[in-house]
Coordinates of C-alpha atoms and ligand atoms in Angstrom, one line a residue:
X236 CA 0.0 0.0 0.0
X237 CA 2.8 2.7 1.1
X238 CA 6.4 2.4 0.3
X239 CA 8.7 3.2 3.2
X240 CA 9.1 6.7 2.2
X241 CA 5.5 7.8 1.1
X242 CA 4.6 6.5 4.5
X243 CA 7.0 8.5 6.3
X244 CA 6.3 11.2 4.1
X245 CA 2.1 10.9 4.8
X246 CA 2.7 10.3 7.9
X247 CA 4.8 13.5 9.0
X248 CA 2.6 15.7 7.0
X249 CA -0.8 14.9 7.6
X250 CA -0.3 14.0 11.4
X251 CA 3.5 16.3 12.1
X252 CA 4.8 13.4 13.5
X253 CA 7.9 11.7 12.8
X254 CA 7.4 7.4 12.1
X255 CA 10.6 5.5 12.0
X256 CA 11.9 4.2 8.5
X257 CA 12.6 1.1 8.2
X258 CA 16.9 1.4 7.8
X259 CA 18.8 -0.1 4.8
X260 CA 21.6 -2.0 6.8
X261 CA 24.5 -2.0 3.4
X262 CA 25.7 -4.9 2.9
X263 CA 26.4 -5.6 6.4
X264 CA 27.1 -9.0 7.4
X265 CA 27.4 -8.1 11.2
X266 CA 23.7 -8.2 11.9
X267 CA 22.9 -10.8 9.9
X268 CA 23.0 -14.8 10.5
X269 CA 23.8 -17.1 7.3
X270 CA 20.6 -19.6 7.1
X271 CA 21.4 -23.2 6.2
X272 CA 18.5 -24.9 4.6
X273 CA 17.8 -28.4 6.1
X274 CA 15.6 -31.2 4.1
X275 CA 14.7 -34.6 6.0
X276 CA 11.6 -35.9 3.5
X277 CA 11.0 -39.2 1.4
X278 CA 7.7 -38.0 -0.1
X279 CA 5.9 -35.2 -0.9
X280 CA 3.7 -36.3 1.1
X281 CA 5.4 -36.4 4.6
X282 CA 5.8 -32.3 3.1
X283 CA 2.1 -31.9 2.8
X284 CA 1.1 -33.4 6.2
X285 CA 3.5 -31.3 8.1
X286 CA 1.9 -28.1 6.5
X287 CA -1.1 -28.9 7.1
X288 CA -0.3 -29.7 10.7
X289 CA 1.6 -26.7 11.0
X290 CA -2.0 -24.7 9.7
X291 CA -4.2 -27.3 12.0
X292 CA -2.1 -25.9 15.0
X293 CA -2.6 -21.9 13.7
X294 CA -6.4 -22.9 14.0
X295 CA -5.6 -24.8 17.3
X296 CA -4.5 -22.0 19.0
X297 CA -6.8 -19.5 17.3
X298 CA -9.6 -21.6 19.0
X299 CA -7.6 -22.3 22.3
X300 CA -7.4 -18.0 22.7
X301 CA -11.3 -17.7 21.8
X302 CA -12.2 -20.3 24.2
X303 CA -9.8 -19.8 26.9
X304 CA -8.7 -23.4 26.8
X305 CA -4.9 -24.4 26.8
X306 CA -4.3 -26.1 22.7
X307 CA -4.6 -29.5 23.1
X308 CA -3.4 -31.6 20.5
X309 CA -5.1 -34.5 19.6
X310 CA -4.0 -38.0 20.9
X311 CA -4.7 -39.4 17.2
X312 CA -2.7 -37.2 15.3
X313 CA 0.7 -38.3 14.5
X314 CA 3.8 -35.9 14.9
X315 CA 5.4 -35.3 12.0
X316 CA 8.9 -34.5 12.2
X317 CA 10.6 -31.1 10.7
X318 CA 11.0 -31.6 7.1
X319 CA 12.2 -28.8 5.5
X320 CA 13.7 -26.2 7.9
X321 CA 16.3 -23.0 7.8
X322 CA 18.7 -23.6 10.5
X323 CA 21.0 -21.1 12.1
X324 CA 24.1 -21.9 14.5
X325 CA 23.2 -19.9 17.4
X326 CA 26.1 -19.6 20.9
X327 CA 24.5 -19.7 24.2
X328 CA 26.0 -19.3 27.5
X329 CA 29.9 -18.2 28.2
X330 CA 31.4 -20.4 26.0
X331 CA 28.8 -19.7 23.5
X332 CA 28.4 -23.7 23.3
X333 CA 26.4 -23.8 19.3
X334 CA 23.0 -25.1 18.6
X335 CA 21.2 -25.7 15.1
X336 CA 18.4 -24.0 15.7
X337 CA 15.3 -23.7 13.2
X338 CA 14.4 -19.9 12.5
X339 CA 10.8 -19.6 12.9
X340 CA 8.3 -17.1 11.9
X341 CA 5.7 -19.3 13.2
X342 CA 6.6 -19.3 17.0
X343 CA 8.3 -16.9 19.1
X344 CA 9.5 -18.9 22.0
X345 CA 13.8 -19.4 21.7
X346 CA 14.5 -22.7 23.1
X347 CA 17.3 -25.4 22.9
X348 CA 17.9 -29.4 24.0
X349 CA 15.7 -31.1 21.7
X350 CA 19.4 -33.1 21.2
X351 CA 22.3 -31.3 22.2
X352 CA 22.4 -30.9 25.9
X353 CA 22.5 -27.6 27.0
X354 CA 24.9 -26.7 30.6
X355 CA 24.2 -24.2 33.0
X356 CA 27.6 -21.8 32.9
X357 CA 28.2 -18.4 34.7
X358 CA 25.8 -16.8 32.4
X359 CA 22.8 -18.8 33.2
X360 CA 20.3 -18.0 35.8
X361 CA 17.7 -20.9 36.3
X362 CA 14.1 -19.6 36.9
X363 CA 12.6 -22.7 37.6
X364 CA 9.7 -22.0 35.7
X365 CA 7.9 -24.4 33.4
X366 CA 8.2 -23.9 29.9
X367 CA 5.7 -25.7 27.0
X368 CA 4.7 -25.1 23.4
X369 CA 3.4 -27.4 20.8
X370 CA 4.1 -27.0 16.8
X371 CA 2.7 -28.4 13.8
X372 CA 5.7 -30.5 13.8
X373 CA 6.1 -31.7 17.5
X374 CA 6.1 -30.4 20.7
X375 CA 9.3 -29.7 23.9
X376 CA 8.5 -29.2 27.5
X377 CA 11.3 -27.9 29.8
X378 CA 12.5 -25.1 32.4
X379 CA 13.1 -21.8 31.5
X380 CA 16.8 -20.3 32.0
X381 CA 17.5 -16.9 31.2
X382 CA 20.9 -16.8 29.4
X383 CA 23.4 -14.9 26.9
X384 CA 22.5 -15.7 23.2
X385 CA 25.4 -14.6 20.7
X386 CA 23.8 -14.8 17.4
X387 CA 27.3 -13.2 15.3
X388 CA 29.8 -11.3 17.5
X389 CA 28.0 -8.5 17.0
X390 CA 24.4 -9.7 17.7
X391 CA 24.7 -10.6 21.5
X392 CA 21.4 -10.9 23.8
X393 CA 22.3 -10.9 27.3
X394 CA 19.4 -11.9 29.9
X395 CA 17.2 -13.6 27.2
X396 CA 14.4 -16.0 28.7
X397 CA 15.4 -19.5 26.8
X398 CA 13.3 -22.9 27.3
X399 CA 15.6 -25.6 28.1
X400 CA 13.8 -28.8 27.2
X401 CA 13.6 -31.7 29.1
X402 CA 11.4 -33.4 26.5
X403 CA 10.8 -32.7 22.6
X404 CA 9.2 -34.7 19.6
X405 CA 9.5 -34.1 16.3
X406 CA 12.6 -32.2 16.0
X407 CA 15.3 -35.2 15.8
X408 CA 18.1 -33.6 12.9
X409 CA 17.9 -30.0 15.1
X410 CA 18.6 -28.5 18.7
X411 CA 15.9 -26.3 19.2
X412 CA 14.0 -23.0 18.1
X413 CA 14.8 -18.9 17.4
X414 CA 11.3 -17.6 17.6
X415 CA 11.1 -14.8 15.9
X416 CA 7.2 -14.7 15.7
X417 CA 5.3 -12.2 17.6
X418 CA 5.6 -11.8 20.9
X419 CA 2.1 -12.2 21.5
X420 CA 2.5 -16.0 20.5
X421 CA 4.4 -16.4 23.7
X422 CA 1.1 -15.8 25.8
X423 CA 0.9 -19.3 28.2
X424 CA 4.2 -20.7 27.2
X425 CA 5.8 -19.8 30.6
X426 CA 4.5 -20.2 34.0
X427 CA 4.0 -17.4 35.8
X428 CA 5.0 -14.8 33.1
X429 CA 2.7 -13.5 30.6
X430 CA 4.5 -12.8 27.5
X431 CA 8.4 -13.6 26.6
X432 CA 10.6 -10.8 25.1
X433 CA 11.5 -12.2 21.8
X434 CA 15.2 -12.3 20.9
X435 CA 14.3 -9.5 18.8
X436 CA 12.9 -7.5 21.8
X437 CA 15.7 -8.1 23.4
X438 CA 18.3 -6.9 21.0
X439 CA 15.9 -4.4 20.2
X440 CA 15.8 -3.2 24.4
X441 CA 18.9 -3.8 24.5
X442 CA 20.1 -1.1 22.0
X443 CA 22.1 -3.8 20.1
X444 CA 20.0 -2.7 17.2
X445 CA 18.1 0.2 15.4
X446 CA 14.8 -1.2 14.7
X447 CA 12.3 -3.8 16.2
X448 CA 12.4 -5.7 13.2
X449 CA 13.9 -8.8 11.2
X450 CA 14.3 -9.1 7.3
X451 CA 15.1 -13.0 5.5
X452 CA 16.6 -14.0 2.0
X453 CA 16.2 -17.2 0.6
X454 CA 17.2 -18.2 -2.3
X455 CA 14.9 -21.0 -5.1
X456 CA 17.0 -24.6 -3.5
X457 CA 18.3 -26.7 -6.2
X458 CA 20.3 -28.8 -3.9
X459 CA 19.1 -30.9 -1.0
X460 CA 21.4 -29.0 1.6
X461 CA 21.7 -24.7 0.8
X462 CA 23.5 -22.3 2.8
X463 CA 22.3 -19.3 1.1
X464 CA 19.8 -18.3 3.6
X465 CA 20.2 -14.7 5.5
X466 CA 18.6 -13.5 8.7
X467 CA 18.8 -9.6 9.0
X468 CA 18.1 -8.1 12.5
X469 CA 17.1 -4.6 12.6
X470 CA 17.6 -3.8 9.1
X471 CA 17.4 -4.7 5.7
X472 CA 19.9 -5.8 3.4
X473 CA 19.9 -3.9 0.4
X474 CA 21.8 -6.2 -1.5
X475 CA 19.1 -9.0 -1.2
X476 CA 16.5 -7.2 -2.8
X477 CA 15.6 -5.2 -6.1
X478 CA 13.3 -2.0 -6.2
X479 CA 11.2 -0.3 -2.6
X480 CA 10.3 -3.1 -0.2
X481 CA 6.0 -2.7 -0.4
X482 CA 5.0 -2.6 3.9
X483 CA 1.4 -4.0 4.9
X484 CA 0.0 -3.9 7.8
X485 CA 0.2 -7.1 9.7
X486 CA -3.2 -9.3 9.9
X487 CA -3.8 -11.2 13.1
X488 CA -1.6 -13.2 15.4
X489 CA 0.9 -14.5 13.1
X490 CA 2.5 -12.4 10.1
X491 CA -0.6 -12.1 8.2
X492 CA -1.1 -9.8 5.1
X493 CA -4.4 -9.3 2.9
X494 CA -3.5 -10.6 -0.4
X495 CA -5.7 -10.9 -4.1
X496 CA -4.5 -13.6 -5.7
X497 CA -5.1 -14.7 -9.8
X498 CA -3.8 -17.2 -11.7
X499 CA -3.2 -14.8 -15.1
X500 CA -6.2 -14.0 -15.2
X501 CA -8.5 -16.2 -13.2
X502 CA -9.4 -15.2 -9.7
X503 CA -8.0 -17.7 -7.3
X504 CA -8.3 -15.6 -3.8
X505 CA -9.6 -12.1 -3.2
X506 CA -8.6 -10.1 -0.7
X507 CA -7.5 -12.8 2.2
X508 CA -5.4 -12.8 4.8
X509 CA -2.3 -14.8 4.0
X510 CA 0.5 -15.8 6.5
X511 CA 3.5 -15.4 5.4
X512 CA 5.9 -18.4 7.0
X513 CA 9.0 -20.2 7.2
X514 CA 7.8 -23.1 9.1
X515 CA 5.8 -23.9 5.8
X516 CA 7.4 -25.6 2.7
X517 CA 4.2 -25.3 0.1
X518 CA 2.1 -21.7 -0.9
X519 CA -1.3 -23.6 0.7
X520 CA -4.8 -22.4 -1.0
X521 CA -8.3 -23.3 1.0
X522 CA -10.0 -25.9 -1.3
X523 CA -12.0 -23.8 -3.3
X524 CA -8.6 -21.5 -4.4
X525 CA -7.0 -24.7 -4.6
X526 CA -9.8 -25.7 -7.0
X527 CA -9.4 -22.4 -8.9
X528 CA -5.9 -23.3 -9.5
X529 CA -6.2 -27.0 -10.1
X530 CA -8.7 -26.2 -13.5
X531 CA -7.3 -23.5 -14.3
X532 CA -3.4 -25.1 -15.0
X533 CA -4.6 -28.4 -15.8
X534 CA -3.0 -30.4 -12.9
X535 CA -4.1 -33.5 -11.6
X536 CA -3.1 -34.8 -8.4
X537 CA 0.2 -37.3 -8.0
X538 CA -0.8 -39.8 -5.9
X539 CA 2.8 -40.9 -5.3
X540 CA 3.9 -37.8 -4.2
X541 CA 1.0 -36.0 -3.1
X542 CA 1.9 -33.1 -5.2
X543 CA 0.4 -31.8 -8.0
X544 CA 1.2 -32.3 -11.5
X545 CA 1.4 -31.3 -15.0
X546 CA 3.0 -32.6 -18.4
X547 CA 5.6 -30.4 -19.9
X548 CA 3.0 -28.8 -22.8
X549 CA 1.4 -27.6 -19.8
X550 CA 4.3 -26.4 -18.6
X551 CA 4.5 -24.4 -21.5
X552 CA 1.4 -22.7 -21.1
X553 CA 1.7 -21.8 -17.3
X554 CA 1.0 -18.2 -16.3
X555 CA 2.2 -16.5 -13.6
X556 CA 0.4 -16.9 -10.1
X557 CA -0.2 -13.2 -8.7
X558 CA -0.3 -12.1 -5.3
X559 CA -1.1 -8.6 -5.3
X560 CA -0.1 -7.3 -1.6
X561 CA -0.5 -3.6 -0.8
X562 CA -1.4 -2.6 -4.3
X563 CA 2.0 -4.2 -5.5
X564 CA 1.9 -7.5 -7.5
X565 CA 4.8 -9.8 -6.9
X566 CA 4.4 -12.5 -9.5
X567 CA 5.6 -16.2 -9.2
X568 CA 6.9 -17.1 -12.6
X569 CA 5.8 -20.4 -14.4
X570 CA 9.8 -21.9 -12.5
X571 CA 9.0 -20.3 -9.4
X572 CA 5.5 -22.4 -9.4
X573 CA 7.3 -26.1 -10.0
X574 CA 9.4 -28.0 -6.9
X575 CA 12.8 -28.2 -8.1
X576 CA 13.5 -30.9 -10.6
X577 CA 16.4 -31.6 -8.8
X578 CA 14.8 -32.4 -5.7
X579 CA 11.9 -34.4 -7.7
X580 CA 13.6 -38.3 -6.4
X581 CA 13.7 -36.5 -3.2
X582 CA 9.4 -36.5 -3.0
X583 CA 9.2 -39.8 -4.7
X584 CA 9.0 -38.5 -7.8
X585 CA 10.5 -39.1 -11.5
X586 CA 12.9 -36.9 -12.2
X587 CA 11.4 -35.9 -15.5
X588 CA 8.0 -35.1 -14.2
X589 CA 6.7 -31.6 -13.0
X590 CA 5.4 -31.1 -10.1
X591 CA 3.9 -28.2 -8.9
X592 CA 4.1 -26.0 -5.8
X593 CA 1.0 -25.2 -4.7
X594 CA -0.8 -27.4 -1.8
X595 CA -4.6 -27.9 -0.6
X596 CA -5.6 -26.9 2.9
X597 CA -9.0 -28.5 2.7
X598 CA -12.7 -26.9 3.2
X599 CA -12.2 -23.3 4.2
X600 CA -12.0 -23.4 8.3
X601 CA -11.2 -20.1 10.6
X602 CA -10.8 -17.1 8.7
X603 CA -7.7 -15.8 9.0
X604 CA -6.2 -19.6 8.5
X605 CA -7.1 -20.3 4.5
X606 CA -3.7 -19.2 2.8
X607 CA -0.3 -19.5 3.7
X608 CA 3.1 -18.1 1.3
X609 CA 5.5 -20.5 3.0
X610 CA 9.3 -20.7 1.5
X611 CA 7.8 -22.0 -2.7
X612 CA 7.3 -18.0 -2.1
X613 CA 10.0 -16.6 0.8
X614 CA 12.6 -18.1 -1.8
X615 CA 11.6 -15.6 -4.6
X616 CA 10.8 -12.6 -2.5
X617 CA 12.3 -10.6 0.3
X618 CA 10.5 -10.3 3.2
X619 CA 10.0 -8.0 6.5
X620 CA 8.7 -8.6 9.8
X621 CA 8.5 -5.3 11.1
X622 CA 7.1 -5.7 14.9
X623 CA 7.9 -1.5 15.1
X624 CA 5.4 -0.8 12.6
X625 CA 3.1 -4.4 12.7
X626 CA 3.9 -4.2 9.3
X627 CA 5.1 -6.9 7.0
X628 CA 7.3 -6.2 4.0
X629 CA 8.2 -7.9 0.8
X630 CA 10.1 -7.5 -2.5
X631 CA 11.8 -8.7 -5.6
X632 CA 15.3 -9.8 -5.1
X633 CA 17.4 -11.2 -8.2
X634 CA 15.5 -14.6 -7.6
X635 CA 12.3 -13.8 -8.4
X636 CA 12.5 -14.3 -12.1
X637 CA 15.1 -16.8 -12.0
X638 CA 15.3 -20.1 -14.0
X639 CA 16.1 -22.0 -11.5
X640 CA 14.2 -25.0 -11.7
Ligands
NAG24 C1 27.1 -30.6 28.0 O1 27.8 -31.5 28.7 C2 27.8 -32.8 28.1 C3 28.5 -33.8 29.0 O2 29.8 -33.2 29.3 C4 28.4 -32.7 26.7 O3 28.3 -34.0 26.0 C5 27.6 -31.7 25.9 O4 28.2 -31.5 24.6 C6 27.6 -30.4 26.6 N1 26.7 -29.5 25.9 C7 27.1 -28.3 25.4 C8 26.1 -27.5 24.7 O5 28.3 -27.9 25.5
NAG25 C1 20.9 -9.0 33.2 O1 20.6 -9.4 34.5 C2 21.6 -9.1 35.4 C3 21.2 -9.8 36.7 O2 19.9 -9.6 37.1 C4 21.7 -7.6 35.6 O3 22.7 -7.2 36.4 C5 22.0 -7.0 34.2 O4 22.0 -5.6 34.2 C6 21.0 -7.5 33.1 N1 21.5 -7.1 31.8 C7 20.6 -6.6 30.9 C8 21.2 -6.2 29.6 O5 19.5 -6.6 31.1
NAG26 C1 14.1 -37.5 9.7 O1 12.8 -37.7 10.2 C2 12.5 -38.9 10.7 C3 11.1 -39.0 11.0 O2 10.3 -38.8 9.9 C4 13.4 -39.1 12.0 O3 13.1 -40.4 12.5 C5 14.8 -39.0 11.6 O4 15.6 -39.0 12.8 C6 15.1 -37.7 10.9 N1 16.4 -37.7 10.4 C7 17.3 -36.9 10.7 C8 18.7 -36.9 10.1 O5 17.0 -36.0 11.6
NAG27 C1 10.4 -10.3 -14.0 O1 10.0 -10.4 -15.3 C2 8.9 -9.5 -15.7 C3 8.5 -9.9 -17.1 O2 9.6 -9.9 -17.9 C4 9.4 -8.1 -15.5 O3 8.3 -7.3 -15.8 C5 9.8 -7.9 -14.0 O4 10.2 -6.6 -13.8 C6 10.8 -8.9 -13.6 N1 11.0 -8.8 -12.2 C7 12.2 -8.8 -11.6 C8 12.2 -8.6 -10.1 O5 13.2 -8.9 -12.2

């Protein structure tokens, strides 16, 4: 809707107040974190179930808040393990000991121990507090410490509330979580503490950085293991994206932003709330958007991969999907809409086939929970969590038209 500077600009002149702009960190390396992208999947469909757990849990918790009932996960359900994850070494305590860590946009709760045991040192204070969260992928109970995270030499936290797990499922090839969610998603995770400064907060409060915001790069994957992930605290990275970063206001609990979407043409969502997420693999449509999308490109479901899929004449005649966010349309290229032909054995595929990116939620459930741009989209845009502003950003970087796949 606003770029950065017509914002500030509208801002200052029709209310004389000043806003903060979001700042252009230039290519500086010291705030920002590489990402390692880490794959454990045999099928598409072990990708599929754990998106759709990961959404099942958004609607969870939506309900648990509207009720006043804890989220209770259902006894039937199985957990399904991480599968695709970005992962960044993260120090704790004095000797800055390193855990893998998944960075989550999903969650906002930094713990560690799912398998790397974590050791009190001088920097750790014990609170003794219990600590609990569930995700689509698993769940960890443990204590809360409060302890010194060094994210790069010059991103340190001192005094940040960590869980120490005592217990986890579903997160076997990792050490833990960086929540970088909003801090409202902490609600209930702690005894006897409302909400938990995120790591962000806390750098933030801390004065270690400008802004109260975070800004991620991915990059399309062609390989199973990618190191070409970046995590930007309180700036941006100018040389990660192309043209103005387009800011929306933020929808909801998670990082939500009203989207239209078309298929060329064809309408496949107007004007809904879409989370943007790097706990999800797929760009997930409600059924009837799914539907939309399903006609209109020809595709017919792979059974053996649970994917979608379309011969290579099809191919041929694919259209760009649209999202138009903020009165911007960022425009997933006929590449940017097919998994990576590389990874293809990886789902149980044929190498040769296409398969296609897009995955069905099912019938339309709570609202704001029917459309999710998980990393099929982070991977060809730039985007901004801006908890300053409750604004999320996004824009082209030099992936977005690539011909990757
Ligand atoms: C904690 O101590 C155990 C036992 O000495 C060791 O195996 C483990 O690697 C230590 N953890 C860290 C994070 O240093
Ligand atoms: C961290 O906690 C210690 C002990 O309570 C305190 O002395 C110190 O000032 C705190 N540091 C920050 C940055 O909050
Ligand atoms: C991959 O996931 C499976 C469960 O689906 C788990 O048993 C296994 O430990 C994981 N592999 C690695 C390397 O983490
Ligand atoms: C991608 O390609 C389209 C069509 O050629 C062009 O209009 C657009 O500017 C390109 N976007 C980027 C980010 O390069």
């Amino acid at each position: 809707m606003f770029s950065v500077t017509s914002q500030l600009i509208f801002v200052t002149l029709a209310l004389g107040v000043a806003t903060s702009p979001v700042i252009v960190v230039d290519r500086s390396p010291i705030l920002s974190l590489p990402l390692k992208r880490v794959n454990n999947f045999t099928s598409g469909h072990d990708i599929l179930a754990r998106d759709l757990a990961r959404v099942q849990l958004f609607r969870d918790r939506a309900k648990a808040r509207a009720t006043g009932q804890p989220v209770k996960r259902q006894s039937s359900e199985p957990v399904s393990n991480q599968v695709v994850s970005y992962v960044a070494s993260v120090g704790v305590g004095d000797s800055d000991s390193q855990f893998q860590l998944v960075v989550d946009t999903g969650s906002s709760n930094t713990w560690v121990g799912a398998n790397k045991p974590y050791n009190a040192t001088s920097t750790s204070t014990n609170t003794g507090d219990a600590v609990f969260e569930f995700y689509g992928s698993g769940a960890f109970i443990g204590t809360e410490f409060i302890d010194r995270i060094t994210l790069s030499s010059s991103l340190v936290i001192n005094n940040q509330s960590i869980g120490v797990a005592s217990d986890s499922e579903g997160f076997e090839d990792v050490d833990g979580i960086l929540g970088i969610g909003p801090v409202d998603l902490t609600k209930g995770t702690v005894e006897n503490v409302d909400t938990v400064p995120t790591v962000t907060d806390n750098l933030f409060a801390q004065g270690t950085i400008a802004q109260n915001l975070v800004a991620i790069s991915f990059q399309p994957a062609t390989t199973e293991d990618d190191n070409s992930g970046q995590l930007t605290f309180g700036g941006t990275d100018s040389s990660k994206f192309t043209g103005e970063i387009t800011f929306v206001p933020k929808n909801g609990d998670y990082w939500g932003v009203t989207q239209t979407v078309t298929y060329g043409s064809t309408s496949i969502l107007s004007n809904t709330n879409g989370i943007v997420d790097t706990g999800t693999t797929l760009i997930l449509f409600e059924q009837t958007a799914f539907d939309a999308y399903v006609t209109a490109t020809g595709a017919v479901l792979d059974e053996t991969t649970g994917f979608l899929t379309i011969t290579t004449s099809q191919f041929n005649a694919l259209q760009n999907l649209n999202f138009n966010i903020g009165g911007t349309t960022f425009s997933l290229t006929p590449n940017a809409q097919i998994f990576p032909r590389s990874l293809n054995t990886a789902i149980g595929g044929n190498a040769d086939d296409i398969y296609l990116i897009v995955g069905n939620l099912g019938p339309s459930g709570e609202e704001s929970y029917n459309f999710v741009n998980g990393y099929a989209f982070l991977e060809r845009f730039y985007s901004v969590f801006d908890t300053a502003n409750n604004q999320v950003g996004i824009a082209t970087t030099p992936f977005t038209n690539a011909t990757t796949n």
